[in-house]
Backbone as CSV, one residue per row, in Angstrom:
resi,resn,N_x,N_y,N_z,CA_x,CA_y,CA_z,C_x,C_y,C_z
1,MET,42.375,-163.401,18.631,43.337,-162.657,17.822,43.390,-163.264,16.430
2,THR,43.305,-162.437,15.429,43.391,-162.901,14.049,44.477,-162.126,13.323
3,SER,44.980,-162.705,12.277,45.908,-162.011,11.397,45.375,-162.108,9.982
4,THR,45.751,-161.158,9.152,45.253,-161.148,7.779,46.226,-161.868,6.865
5,SER,45.731,-162.821,6.118,46.553,-163.540,5.143,45.714,-163.744,3.905
6,PHE,46.145,-163.184,2.783,45.371,-163.309,1.551,45.253,-164.770,1.169
7,PRO,44.048,-165.252,0.790,42.817,-164.476,0.619,41.829,-164.647,1.774
8,VAL,42.244,-165.229,2.905,41.307,-165.447,4.004,41.889,-164.909,5.305
9,GLN,41.006,-164.667,6.267,41.439,-164.378,7.628,41.929,-165.677,8.266
10,VAL,43.047,-165.605,8.974,43.581,-166.802,9.615,43.782,-166.561,11.100
11,LEU,43.773,-167.652,11.848,44.062,-167.629,13.275,45.488,-168.122,13.485
12,PRO,46.210,-167.531,14.444,47.641,-167.816,14.571,47.944,-169.244,15.028
13,SER,49.126,-169.705,14.673,49.601,-171.036,15.024,50.584,-170.947,16.184
14,MET,51.237,-172.058,16.494,52.263,-172.074,17.533,53.416,-171.141,17.210
15,GLU,53.572,-170.788,15.947,54.638,-169.869,15.540,54.527,-168.534,16.265
16,SER,53.305,-168.155,16.651,53.083,-166.861,17.301,53.395,-166.885,18.797
17,LEU,53.617,-168.060,19.371,53.855,-168.180,20.807,55.324,-167.939,21.143
18,PRO,55.607,-167.466,22.357,57.009,-167.316,22.774,57.723,-168.672,22.752
19,GLU,59.005,-168.650,22.457,59.757,-169.902,22.364,59.796,-170.661,23.686
20,ASP,59.620,-169.942,24.807,59.654,-170.620,26.100,58.265,-171.046,26.584
21,SER,57.247,-170.964,25.711,55.913,-171.404,26.100,55.915,-172.926,26.288
22,PRO,55.073,-173.444,27.182,55.067,-174.894,27.423,54.746,-175.708,26.182
23,LEU,53.924,-175.147,25.290,53.572,-175.881,24.077,54.768,-176.002,23.142
24,ARG,55.511,-174.914,22.982,56.674,-174.964,22.102,57.810,-175.781,22.707
25,LYS,57.861,-175.854,24.024,58.856,-176.724,24.653,58.510,-178.193,24.430
26,ALA,57.213,-178.513,24.477,56.791,-179.895,24.251,56.951,-180.295,22.790
27,TYR,56.780,-179.323,21.886,56.841,-179.582,20.451,57.672,-178.478,19.807
28,PRO,59.009,-178.584,19.851,59.862,-177.525,19.293,59.788,-177.464,17.778
29,VAL,59.934,-176.271,17.233,59.804,-176.067,15.795,60.899,-176.787,15.016
30,ASP,62.040,-177.026,15.671,63.148,-177.708,15.009,63.215,-179.191,15.379
31,ILE,62.070,-179.777,15.703,62.035,-181.195,16.055,62.557,-182.049,14.903
32,TYR,62.340,-181.582,13.677,62.921,-182.201,12.492,63.814,-181.166,11.807
33,THR,64.775,-181.639,11.023,65.640,-180.738,10.285,64.976,-180.302,8.977
34,ASN,65.578,-179.336,8.331,65.168,-178.902,6.998,63.695,-178.514,6.944
35,GLY,63.305,-177.639,7.859,61.924,-177.179,7.916,61.729,-175.846,7.227
36,GLY,60.479,-175.528,6.949,60.142,-174.253,6.336,58.650,-174.004,6.413
37,TYR,58.205,-172.904,5.825,56.794,-172.552,5.788,56.337,-172.395,4.346
38,PHE,55.173,-172.964,4.066,54.543,-172.835,2.757,53.403,-171.835,2.864
39,PRO,53.395,-170.758,2.052,52.338,-169.740,2.137,51.050,-170.201,1.455
40,SER,50.350,-171.114,2.092,49.115,-171.673,1.542,48.008,-170.623,1.492
41,PRO,47.043,-170.771,0.567,45.894,-169.859,0.534,45.073,-169.871,1.819
42,ASN,45.197,-170.940,2.620,44.443,-171.027,3.877,45.309,-170.776,5.102
43,GLY,46.465,-170.130,4.907,47.351,-169.836,6.015,48.674,-170.580,5.893
44,ARG,49.674,-170.083,6.599,51.017,-170.668,6.540,51.014,-172.112,7.050
45,VAL,51.749,-172.952,6.340,51.829,-174.376,6.675,53.278,-174.720,7.006
46,ARG,53.499,-175.282,8.170,54.841,-175.726,8.563,55.094,-177.119,8.001
47,TYR,56.287,-177.295,7.436,56.647,-178.598,6.887,58.136,-178.857,7.109
48,TRP,58.512,-180.116,6.980,59.906,-180.545,7.051,60.125,-181.612,5.970
49,VAL,61.292,-181.616,5.349,61.680,-182.669,4.419,62.968,-183.279,4.945
50,VAL,62.920,-184.543,5.332,64.071,-185.198,5.953,64.430,-186.459,5.175
51,GLY,65.695,-186.837,5.256,66.147,-188.048,4.590,66.852,-187.753,3.278
52,PRO,67.445,-188.779,2.677,68.245,-188.595,1.461,67.412,-188.141,0.278
53,GLN,67.934,-187.196,-0.478,67.206,-186.659,-1.627,66.926,-187.729,-2.671
54,SER,67.777,-188.746,-2.727,67.613,-189.814,-3.712,66.591,-190.865,-3.295
55,GLY,66.109,-190.777,-2.058,65.196,-191.801,-1.550,63.797,-191.696,-2.117
56,ASP,63.049,-192.806,-2.057,61.641,-192.786,-2.431,60.907,-191.777,-1.557
57,LYS,60.011,-191.014,-2.171,59.323,-189.930,-1.479,58.094,-190.452,-0.732
58,VAL,57.991,-190.099,0.566,56.873,-190.520,1.414,56.331,-189.308,2.159
59,ALA,55.017,-189.070,2.093,54.364,-187.998,2.839,53.592,-188.596,4.001
60,LEU,53.811,-188.059,5.211,53.157,-188.537,6.423,52.109,-187.524,6.872
61,ILE,50.874,-187.983,7.050,49.757,-187.116,7.450,49.325,-187.511,8.863
62,HIS,49.347,-186.566,9.791,49.009,-186.862,11.189,47.505,-186.829,11.420
63,GLY,47.097,-186.989,12.693,45.691,-187.104,13.037,45.032,-185.798,13.448
64,ILE,43.885,-185.909,14.092,43.032,-184.754,14.328,43.614,-183.758,15.323
65,SER,44.354,-184.214,16.334,44.768,-183.278,17.368,46.269,-183.223,17.617
66,VAL,46.983,-184.317,17.405,48.425,-184.330,17.654,49.152,-184.102,16.339
67,PRO,49.933,-183.014,16.240,50.589,-182.705,14.967,51.738,-183.659,14.636
68,SER,52.658,-183.217,13.795,53.647,-184.124,13.195,54.622,-184.751,14.176
69,ILE,54.654,-184.288,15.403,55.500,-184.925,16.411,55.105,-186.388,16.612
70,ALA,53.848,-186.735,16.286,53.386,-188.113,16.449,54.216,-189.094,15.633
71,TYR,54.834,-188.618,14.559,55.587,-189.489,13.652,57.085,-189.512,13.947
72,GLN,57.516,-188.977,15.077,58.947,-188.795,15.307,59.735,-190.103,15.145
73,LYS,59.277,-191.173,15.766,60.001,-192.447,15.695,59.831,-193.104,14.331
74,VAL,58.610,-193.087,13.810,58.348,-193.716,12.518,59.124,-193.005,11.416
75,ALA,59.155,-191.675,11.443,59.867,-190.916,10.423,61.357,-191.244,10.439
76,GLN,61.938,-191.327,11.625,63.363,-191.642,11.706,63.647,-193.037,11.168
77,HIS,62.753,-193.984,11.452,62.904,-195.335,10.915,62.899,-195.306,9.386
78,LEU,61.987,-194.556,8.784,61.905,-194.481,7.332,63.153,-193.828,6.746
79,VAL,63.646,-192.784,7.403,64.881,-192.144,6.944,66.040,-193.139,7.004
80,ASP,66.115,-193.896,8.103,67.182,-194.894,8.238,67.097,-195.968,7.155
81,LYS,65.896,-196.198,6.634,65.705,-197.175,5.559,65.931,-196.574,4.173
82,GLY,66.267,-195.280,4.122,66.608,-194.661,2.851,65.523,-193.851,2.185
83,PHE,64.376,-193.660,2.851,63.293,-192.861,2.278,63.533,-191.380,2.538
84,GLN,63.008,-190.543,1.639,62.917,-189.117,1.928,61.494,-188.825,2.368
85,VAL,61.334,-188.149,3.495,60.052,-188.040,4.169,59.614,-186.587,4.281
86,LEU,58.364,-186.341,3.919,57.727,-185.036,4.098,56.770,-185.119,5.275
87,LEU,56.974,-184.260,6.267,56.060,-184.120,7.397,55.516,-182.700,7.387
88,TYR,54.278,-182.540,7.814,53.709,-181.196,7.863,52.551,-181.183,8.858
89,ASP,52.245,-179.995,9.368,51.130,-179.826,10.297,49.879,-179.438,9.524
90,LEU,48.801,-180.172,9.755,47.522,-179.816,9.158,47.075,-178.448,9.667
91,HIS,46.260,-177.770,8.883,45.785,-176.443,9.275,45.158,-176.478,10.673
92,GLY,45.536,-175.489,11.497,44.955,-175.367,12.827,45.625,-176.195,13.891
93,ARG,46.639,-176.956,13.503,47.400,-177.763,14.449,48.861,-177.355,14.410
94,GLY,49.529,-177.425,15.549,50.958,-177.163,15.574,51.326,-175.807,15.011
95,TYR,52.266,-175.812,14.063,52.812,-174.578,13.516,52.122,-174.122,12.232
96,SER,50.977,-174.704,11.914,50.224,-174.293,10.729,48.999,-173.487,11.142
97,GLU,48.775,-172.375,10.441,47.663,-171.490,10.773,46.320,-172.128,10.416
98,ALA,45.263,-171.637,11.079,43.900,-172.097,10.818,43.131,-170.991,10.103
99,PRO,42.509,-171.298,8.969,41.668,-170.280,8.328,40.392,-170.051,9.134
100,GLY,39.837,-168.863,9.027,38.599,-168.578,9.738,37.411,-169.346,9.190
101,ARG,37.503,-169.821,7.966,36.389,-170.550,7.363,36.465,-172.036,7.679
102,VAL,35.373,-172.742,7.407,35.315,-174.190,7.614,36.117,-174.905,6.528
103,LEU,36.876,-175.919,6.925,37.597,-176.764,5.983,36.880,-178.093,5.826
104,GLU,36.804,-178.571,4.597,36.235,-179.882,4.319,37.346,-180.835,3.890
105,SER,36.970,-182.095,3.660,37.974,-183.102,3.317,38.789,-182.705,2.094
106,SER,38.119,-182.147,1.092,38.834,-181.758,-0.129,39.854,-180.663,0.141
107,ASP,39.599,-179.784,1.134,40.557,-178.733,1.462,41.856,-179.320,2.000
108,TYR,41.745,-180.375,2.801,42.945,-181.022,3.329,43.701,-181.745,2.218
109,ALA,42.968,-182.327,1.274,43.622,-182.957,0.126,44.360,-181.907,-0.697
110,ILE,43.745,-180.753,-0.883,44.373,-179.673,-1.644,45.590,-179.126,-0.905
111,GLN,45.521,-179.075,0.434,46.676,-178.620,1.222,47.909,-179.457,0.885
112,LEU,47.753,-180.774,0.853,48.885,-181.645,0.545,49.298,-181.526,-0.915
113,ALA,48.332,-181.421,-1.824,48.662,-181.310,-3.244,49.510,-180.060,-3.508
114,LEU,49.117,-178.938,-2.920,49.868,-177.704,-3.103,51.235,-177.773,-2.444
115,LEU,51.300,-178.444,-1.285,52.579,-178.570,-0.586,53.562,-179.425,-1.386
116,LEU,53.084,-180.515,-1.981,53.959,-181.332,-2.824,54.537,-180.491,-3.962
117,GLN,53.699,-179.685,-4.581,54.174,-178.814,-5.652,55.213,-177.835,-5.123
118,TYR,54.973,-177.291,-3.943,55.868,-176.290,-3.363,57.253,-176.865,-3.090
119,VAL,57.325,-178.113,-2.589,58.623,-178.717,-2.271,59.247,-179.392,-3.486
120,GLY,58.543,-179.390,-4.626,59.104,-179.910,-5.853,58.980,-181.405,-6.048
121,TRP,57.988,-182.025,-5.403,57.764,-183.460,-5.576,56.673,-183.674,-6.626
122,ASN,56.951,-184.525,-7.605,55.949,-184.842,-8.618,54.880,-185.785,-8.094
123,ALA,55.253,-186.645,-7.148,54.329,-187.620,-6.566,54.979,-188.174,-5.306
124,ALA,54.187,-188.866,-4.475,54.715,-189.449,-3.249,53.875,-190.649,-2.840
125,LYS,54.493,-191.517,-2.066,53.742,-192.547,-1.366,53.142,-191.892,-0.125
126,ILE,51.926,-192.267,0.240,51.162,-191.530,1.249,50.870,-192.417,2.452
127,VAL,51.112,-191.875,3.650,50.803,-192.561,4.909,49.916,-191.640,5.730
128,GLY,48.756,-192.142,6.171,47.835,-191.341,6.979,47.481,-192.037,8.268
129,PHE,47.585,-191.319,9.384,47.266,-191.843,10.711,45.994,-191.191,11.239
130,SER,45.029,-192.003,11.711,43.793,-191.520,12.315,43.044,-190.627,11.314
131,MET,42.756,-189.366,11.642,42.099,-188.506,10.673,42.941,-188.353,9.414
132,GLY,44.261,-188.474,9.561,45.143,-188.420,8.412,44.868,-189.524,7.411
133,GLY,44.303,-190.641,7.879,43.894,-191.686,6.956,42.761,-191.227,6.068
134,GLY,41.819,-190.480,6.654,40.746,-189.910,5.852,41.271,-188.911,4.846
135,VAL,42.240,-188.085,5.273,42.861,-187.137,4.348,43.556,-187.889,3.218
136,ALA,44.265,-188.983,3.562,44.967,-189.771,2.550,43.999,-190.362,1.535
137,ALA,42.840,-190.836,2.006,41.839,-191.406,1.099,41.294,-190.338,0.158
138,ALA,40.968,-189.167,0.703,40.467,-188.074,-0.132,41.528,-187.636,-1.130
139,PHE,42.775,-187.517,-0.666,43.860,-187.081,-1.530,44.070,-188.059,-2.688
140,ALA,44.158,-189.352,-2.381,44.414,-190.340,-3.423,43.270,-190.396,-4.427
141,SER,42.045,-190.281,-3.942,40.895,-190.366,-4.849,40.783,-189.138,-5.744
142,LEU,41.192,-187.971,-5.227,41.094,-186.730,-6.001,42.319,-186.476,-6.875
143,PHE,43.480,-186.919,-6.403,44.736,-186.618,-7.107,45.569,-187.881,-7.309
144,PRO,45.048,-188.902,-7.986,45.808,-190.146,-8.145,47.123,-189.956,-8.896
145,HIS,47.199,-188.917,-9.726,48.443,-188.660,-10.457,49.559,-188.172,-9.543
146,LEU,49.220,-187.799,-8.295,50.221,-187.366,-7.327,50.601,-188.478,-6.349
147,VAL,50.010,-189.650,-6.520,50.284,-190.791,-5.631,51.235,-191.747,-6.345
148,ASN,52.340,-192.030,-5.705,53.342,-192.905,-6.298,53.059,-194.373,-5.957
149,GLY,51.834,-194.789,-6.244,51.503,-196.209,-6.231,51.050,-196.824,-4.936
150,LYS,51.340,-196.191,-3.770,51.050,-196.868,-2.510,50.499,-195.896,-1.453
151,VAL,49.542,-196.404,-0.662,48.956,-195.658,0.450,48.876,-196.573,1.658
152,VAL,49.187,-196.023,2.837,49.080,-196.753,4.103,48.084,-196.037,5.004
153,PHE,47.127,-196.788,5.531,46.167,-196.264,6.503,46.495,-196.838,7.871
154,ILE,46.742,-195.969,8.868,47.045,-196.395,10.230,45.937,-195.892,11.153
155,SER,45.278,-196.811,11.857,44.194,-196.413,12.780,43.259,-195.426,12.097
156,SER,42.898,-195.705,10.870,42.290,-194.697,10.009,40.835,-194.397,10.322
157,ALA,40.543,-193.100,10.386,39.165,-192.617,10.412,38.701,-192.445,8.968
158,GLY,37.534,-191.834,8.792,36.999,-191.576,7.475,35.640,-192.205,7.232
159,LEU,35.395,-193.338,7.922,34.122,-194.033,7.748,33.310,-194.111,9.035
160,ILE,33.758,-193.392,10.064,33.084,-193.426,11.362,31.646,-192.927,11.210
161,GLU,30.712,-193.614,11.842,29.308,-193.221,11.778,28.986,-192.259,12.916
162,LEU,28.676,-191.022,12.552,28.327,-189.990,13.522,26.843,-189.678,13.420
163,PRO,26.235,-189.218,14.509,24.817,-188.863,14.444,24.585,-187.697,13.496
164,THR,23.431,-187.673,12.856,23.076,-186.584,11.947,21.756,-185.960,12.386
165,ASP,21.528,-184.724,11.953,20.265,-184.070,12.265,19.229,-184.419,11.200
166,GLU,18.051,-183.772,11.272,16.953,-184.101,10.358,17.283,-183.772,8.905
167,ASN,18.315,-182.940,8.693,18.739,-182.604,7.340,19.922,-183.432,6.858
168,GLY,20.306,-184.412,7.665,21.420,-185.267,7.291,22.784,-184.661,7.543
169,ILE,22.848,-183.561,8.319,24.115,-182.901,8.628,24.749,-183.576,9.838
170,ARG,26.007,-183.961,9.693,26.712,-184.611,10.798,26.765,-183.705,12.028
171,GLN,26.582,-184.305,13.194,26.655,-183.569,14.444,27.975,-183.870,15.139
172,PRO,28.767,-182.830,15.447,30.062,-183.076,16.087,29.884,-183.696,17.464
173,THR,30.783,-184.594,17.795,30.786,-185.232,19.114,32.160,-185.048,19.739
174,GLN,32.239,-185.254,21.036,33.524,-185.193,21.717,34.329,-186.449,21.392
175,PRO,35.583,-186.293,20.910,36.391,-187.482,20.648,36.601,-188.296,21.917
176,ARG,36.566,-189.620,21.775,36.838,-190.482,22.917,38.301,-190.368,23.311
177,ARG,38.548,-190.349,24.616,39.915,-190.142,25.102,40.256,-191.231,26.117
178,SER,40.784,-192.311,25.605,41.109,-193.434,26.485,42.599,-193.516,26.761
179,ASP,43.376,-192.538,26.224,44.820,-192.641,26.375,45.266,-192.236,27.773
180,ASN,46.508,-192.579,28.091,47.113,-192.277,29.379,47.063,-190.775,29.645
181,PRO,46.493,-190.344,30.793,46.374,-188.903,31.053,47.723,-188.198,31.150
182,ASP,48.812,-188.949,31.315,50.139,-188.349,31.391,50.859,-188.358,30.047
183,SER,50.198,-188.803,28.990,50.863,-188.966,27.703,51.075,-187.623,27.008
184,LEU,52.040,-187.614,26.079,52.309,-186.411,25.305,51.109,-186.021,24.460
185,ALA,50.358,-187.022,23.978,49.181,-186.732,23.160,48.183,-185.877,23.928
186,VAL,47.927,-186.241,25.181,46.986,-185.477,26.001,47.535,-184.082,26.289
187,GLU,48.834,-184.008,26.610,49.445,-182.711,26.911,49.340,-181.766,25.719
188,LEU,49.650,-182.267,24.529,49.602,-181.418,23.342,48.184,-180.997,23.007
189,ARG,47.234,-181.905,23.167,45.840,-181.573,22.892,45.357,-180.487,23.849
190,GLN,45.682,-180.616,25.132,45.239,-179.640,26.114,45.892,-178.284,25.890
191,LEU,47.200,-178.281,25.637,47.914,-177.023,25.457,47.470,-176.299,24.184
192,GLN,47.260,-177.037,23.110,46.774,-176.396,21.887,45.379,-175.796,22.109
193,GLY,44.532,-176.512,22.852,43.203,-176.000,23.155,43.248,-174.723,23.969
194,GLU,44.233,-174.615,24.853,44.370,-173.439,25.709,45.032,-172.264,24.990
195,LEU,45.987,-172.541,24.088,46.856,-171.491,23.564,46.620,-171.130,22.101
196,LEU,45.954,-171.998,21.355,45.705,-171.709,19.932,44.230,-171.393,19.742
197,PRO,43.894,-170.164,19.366,42.483,-169.753,19.297,41.664,-170.514,18.275
198,GLY,42.290,-171.086,17.250,41.518,-171.797,16.237,41.425,-173.289,16.440
199,PHE,42.092,-173.819,17.473,42.226,-175.272,17.617,40.895,-175.973,17.876
200,LYS,40.162,-175.519,18.878,38.909,-176.187,19.221,37.885,-176.065,18.104
201,LYS,37.856,-174.906,17.454,36.907,-174.721,16.354,37.188,-175.691,15.219
202,ILE,38.451,-175.817,14.861,38.759,-176.650,13.703,38.547,-178.127,14.012
203,LEU,38.740,-178.538,15.271,38.439,-179.923,15.642,36.944,-180.197,15.523
204,GLY,36.126,-179.233,15.965,34.687,-179.396,15.813,34.265,-179.434,14.356
205,ASP,34.882,-178.570,13.544,34.577,-178.568,12.111,34.965,-179.891,11.460
206,ASP,36.107,-180.452,11.882,36.559,-181.722,11.309,35.577,-182.846,11.611
207,MET,34.985,-182.815,12.806,33.995,-183.829,13.159,32.730,-183.661,12.314
208,GLN,32.346,-182.402,12.059,31.079,-182.125,11.382,31.203,-182.146,9.857
209,TYR,32.301,-181.612,9.337,32.420,-181.454,7.885,33.642,-182.151,7.278
210,GLY,34.591,-182.524,8.113,35.886,-182.941,7.603,36.101,-184.434,7.470
211,PRO,37.372,-184.862,7.525,37.754,-186.230,7.134,37.507,-187.308,8.190
212,ILE,36.839,-186.984,9.288,36.560,-188.007,10.290,35.541,-189.015,9.773
213,ALA,34.577,-188.556,9.013,33.476,-189.412,8.558,33.063,-188.998,7.143
214,GLY,32.137,-189.768,6.586,31.537,-189.384,5.312,32.394,-189.602,4.085
215,LEU,33.441,-190.422,4.192,34.353,-190.603,3.070,34.176,-191.954,2.369
216,ASP,32.984,-192.510,2.425,32.722,-193.750,1.685,33.081,-193.585,0.213
217,TRP,32.716,-192.433,-0.364,32.977,-192.189,-1.784,34.458,-192.292,-2.108
218,ALA,35.307,-191.804,-1.182,36.748,-191.802,-1.432,37.331,-193.208,-1.321
219,PHE,36.983,-193.918,-0.254,37.528,-195.261,-0.066,37.060,-196.212,-1.173
220,LYS,35.804,-196.087,-1.572,35.300,-196.946,-2.651,36.050,-196.702,-3.954
221,LYS,36.439,-195.473,-4.190,37.129,-195.122,-5.433,38.541,-195.694,-5.490
222,LEU,39.109,-196.066,-4.331,40.503,-196.498,-4.283,40.724,-197.896,-4.836
223,SER,39.710,-198.717,-4.831,39.871,-200.087,-5.326,40.145,-200.069,-6.823
224,GLY,41.329,-200.570,-7.212,41.707,-200.607,-8.620,42.106,-199.272,-9.209
225,LEU,42.277,-198.250,-8.365,42.600,-196.911,-8.847,43.956,-196.890,-9.544
226,GLN,44.025,-196.213,-10.684,45.277,-196.055,-11.406,45.983,-194.776,-10.945
227,THR,47.233,-194.921,-10.533,48.001,-193.810,-9.980,49.185,-193.483,-10.881
228,ASN,50.025,-192.589,-10.395,51.259,-192.207,-11.080,52.157,-193.408,-11.350
229,ALA,52.034,-194.450,-10.518,52.914,-195.621,-10.635,52.112,-196.911,-10.758
230,GLY,51.027,-196.881,-11.509,50.239,-198.085,-11.733,49.098,-198.227,-10.748
231,THR,48.532,-199.430,-10.682,47.374,-199.686,-9.821,47.735,-199.468,-8.361
232,LEU,46.884,-198.755,-7.650,47.132,-198.418,-6.253,47.223,-199.664,-5.385
233,GLN,48.272,-199.724,-4.550,48.427,-200.760,-3.540,48.207,-200.127,-2.170
234,ILE,47.518,-200.860,-1.290,47.106,-200.282,-0.005,47.426,-201.233,1.140
235,LEU,47.936,-200.662,2.223,48.166,-201.385,3.475,47.337,-200.721,4.564
236,ILE,46.565,-201.536,5.292,45.775,-201.065,6.435,46.427,-201.600,7.700
237,ILE,46.810,-200.705,8.622,47.405,-201.088,9.903,46.475,-200.619,11.009
238,HIS,46.114,-201.521,11.912,45.177,-201.136,12.973,45.415,-201.994,14.211
239,GLY,45.301,-201.370,15.376,45.457,-202.079,16.638,44.162,-202.736,17.083
240,THR,44.270,-203.911,17.661,43.073,-204.638,18.109,42.423,-203.985,19.316
241,ASP,43.193,-203.206,20.096,42.654,-202.591,21.314,42.381,-201.096,21.142
242,ASP,42.202,-200.673,19.922,41.887,-199.269,19.633,40.425,-199.013,19.966
243,ASP,40.160,-198.189,20.993,38.773,-197.852,21.320,38.464,-196.382,21.027
244,ILE,39.327,-195.737,20.231,39.040,-194.393,19.720,38.536,-194.508,18.290
245,VAL,39.297,-195.193,17.445,38.826,-195.608,16.123,38.897,-197.134,16.118
246,PRO,37.809,-197.809,16.469,37.858,-199.260,16.714,38.328,-200.060,15.501
247,PHE,38.816,-201.269,15.770,39.315,-202.139,14.714,38.251,-202.421,13.664
248,THR,36.986,-202.331,14.039,35.911,-202.544,13.061,35.972,-201.530,11.924
249,GLU,36.581,-200.353,12.162,36.739,-199.366,11.094,37.717,-199.872,10.035
250,ALA,38.736,-200.604,10.455,39.667,-201.207,9.495,38.950,-202.241,8.633
251,ILE,38.038,-202.985,9.238,37.259,-203.974,8.485,36.396,-203.274,7.438
252,LYS,35.808,-202.137,7.802,34.999,-201.377,6.844,35.845,-200.956,5.638
253,ILE,37.043,-200.437,5.911,37.920,-200.012,4.820,38.272,-201.204,3.940
254,HIS,38.567,-202.328,4.574,38.952,-203.529,3.829,37.810,-204.026,2.946
255,ARG,36.583,-203.853,3.384,35.439,-204.239,2.557,35.347,-203.377,1.304
256,HIS,35.675,-202.102,1.441,35.681,-201.219,0.278,36.840,-201.536,-0.661
257,ILE,37.958,-202.001,-0.070,39.178,-202.262,-0.858,39.647,-203.683,-0.537
258,PRO,38.966,-204.697,-1.026,39.275,-206.078,-0.628,40.676,-206.533,-0.989
259,GLU,41.292,-205.911,-1.978,42.643,-206.312,-2.361,43.718,-205.733,-1.444
260,ALA,43.339,-204.849,-0.521,44.301,-204.232,0.397,44.867,-205.270,1.360
261,LYS,46.096,-205.038,1.806,46.695,-205.858,2.858,46.253,-205.307,4.209
262,LEU,45.973,-206.199,5.144,45.535,-205.784,6.485,46.502,-206.327,7.524
263,ALA,47.164,-205.419,8.240,48.088,-205.791,9.311,47.420,-205.509,10.649
264,LYS,47.062,-206.560,11.354,46.410,-206.435,12.661,47.479,-206.473,13.744
265,ILE,47.574,-205.407,14.538,48.591,-205.315,15.581,47.941,-205.669,16.917
266,GLU,48.201,-206.869,17.380,47.571,-207.365,18.597,47.947,-206.525,19.812
267,GLY,46.940,-206.118,20.570,47.156,-205.389,21.811,47.448,-203.912,21.649
268,ALA,47.555,-203.430,20.414,47.883,-202.023,20.194,46.633,-201.156,20.323
269,THR,46.806,-199.948,20.856,45.711,-198.992,20.981,45.758,-198.019,19.806
270,HIS,45.008,-196.942,19.919,44.946,-195.976,18.823,46.309,-195.355,18.540
271,TYR,47.098,-195.130,19.594,48.369,-194.414,19.441,49.533,-195.364,19.207
272,LEU,49.320,-196.369,18.383,50.334,-197.385,18.130,51.582,-196.817,17.459
273,VAL,51.504,-195.620,16.848,52.696,-195.041,16.221,53.690,-194.512,17.254
274,VAL,53.251,-194.352,18.498,54.155,-193.867,19.548,54.308,-194.858,20.692
275,GLU,53.477,-195.874,20.749,53.562,-196.841,21.847,54.891,-197.582,21.798
276,GLU,55.580,-197.620,22.908,56.919,-198.184,22.955,56.963,-199.624,22.473
277,GLU,55.918,-200.386,22.798,55.909,-201.805,22.454,55.395,-202.078,21.047
278,HIS,54.914,-201.052,20.339,54.292,-201.305,19.041,54.816,-200.446,17.892
279,TRP,55.424,-199.298,18.171,55.760,-198.377,17.086,56.713,-199.003,16.067
280,LEU,57.679,-199.817,16.547,58.638,-200.406,15.618,57.962,-201.426,14.701
281,THR,57.017,-202.188,15.232,56.257,-203.119,14.388,55.509,-202.354,13.307
282,VAL,54.901,-201.244,13.694,54.193,-200.403,12.736,55.170,-199.875,11.678
283,ALA,56.290,-199.339,12.136,57.275,-198.767,11.214,57.814,-199.812,10.250
284,GLU,58.074,-201.011,10.743,58.598,-202.063,9.876,57.551,-202.506,8.860
285,ASN,56.295,-202.542,9.265,55.218,-202.845,8.306,55.181,-201.793,7.208
286,ILE,55.311,-200.519,7.604,55.268,-199.434,6.612,56.446,-199.524,5.652
287,SER,57.662,-199.595,6.204,58.842,-199.598,5.346,58.897,-200.824,4.463
288,GLY,58.484,-201.980,4.985,58.466,-203.190,4.182,57.483,-203.117,3.041
289,PHE,56.330,-202.496,3.271,55.310,-202.349,2.243,55.717,-201.323,1.192
290,LEU,56.271,-200.190,1.646,56.617,-199.123,0.716,57.826,-199.480,-0.139
């Protein structure tokens, strides 16, 4: 099923599902307050702005398959610390529509740039988790005037080495899934795959063309980058037991940006933003840095 949205054909989001569907029950549209929809050129984008209007502005970018619900605890911690927080669903995930065309890393950077303009923010501090780290790197490198001085990478993808064909085109692979089979992350991934017609396609596109890999150019550009608020400062947070985006990926990022701070979270897996024993450590690292 497709719907027409100028200027592209789009595939429906969770917004099209009945309110009593299992996916919407697991991830309700009002999970955060002050939500709305941005009429992006690539389909409607669901977003929320929470926290005091006077607070420092922070944009949170989620990963490849679990939408903004992944930040529920971290976002509340930041609000409690006085930040104003922007959360939104990347195209093809959660309540944001998926365009029929392929999206590349720059498209995700543009999605955030347009959304910041829509909500009236001149700039923001940027936090990216997993694939969201790749989006954050592309965004900061392309739009440094929209970055308020600081970026945080959590379990960040972007430099993962994927197999390529004889023409150098990345070949999509199945993401590694080492998380608890009873976890919310697995439930949301499975339900979106079953109920959202664009979900599986866009995940494959992200592996082949998007922010999972191939972003050496973006990370290299971040070292010494001048932003809206001076020279870019960067914090890298990564779990030692992450076997989806291994800790060695954090080392790669640090080599590109040697002046970055590196917070190693002992025993944490890829989903350290939701792990009961680790999320608060992650949140405190973020709020202390920002």
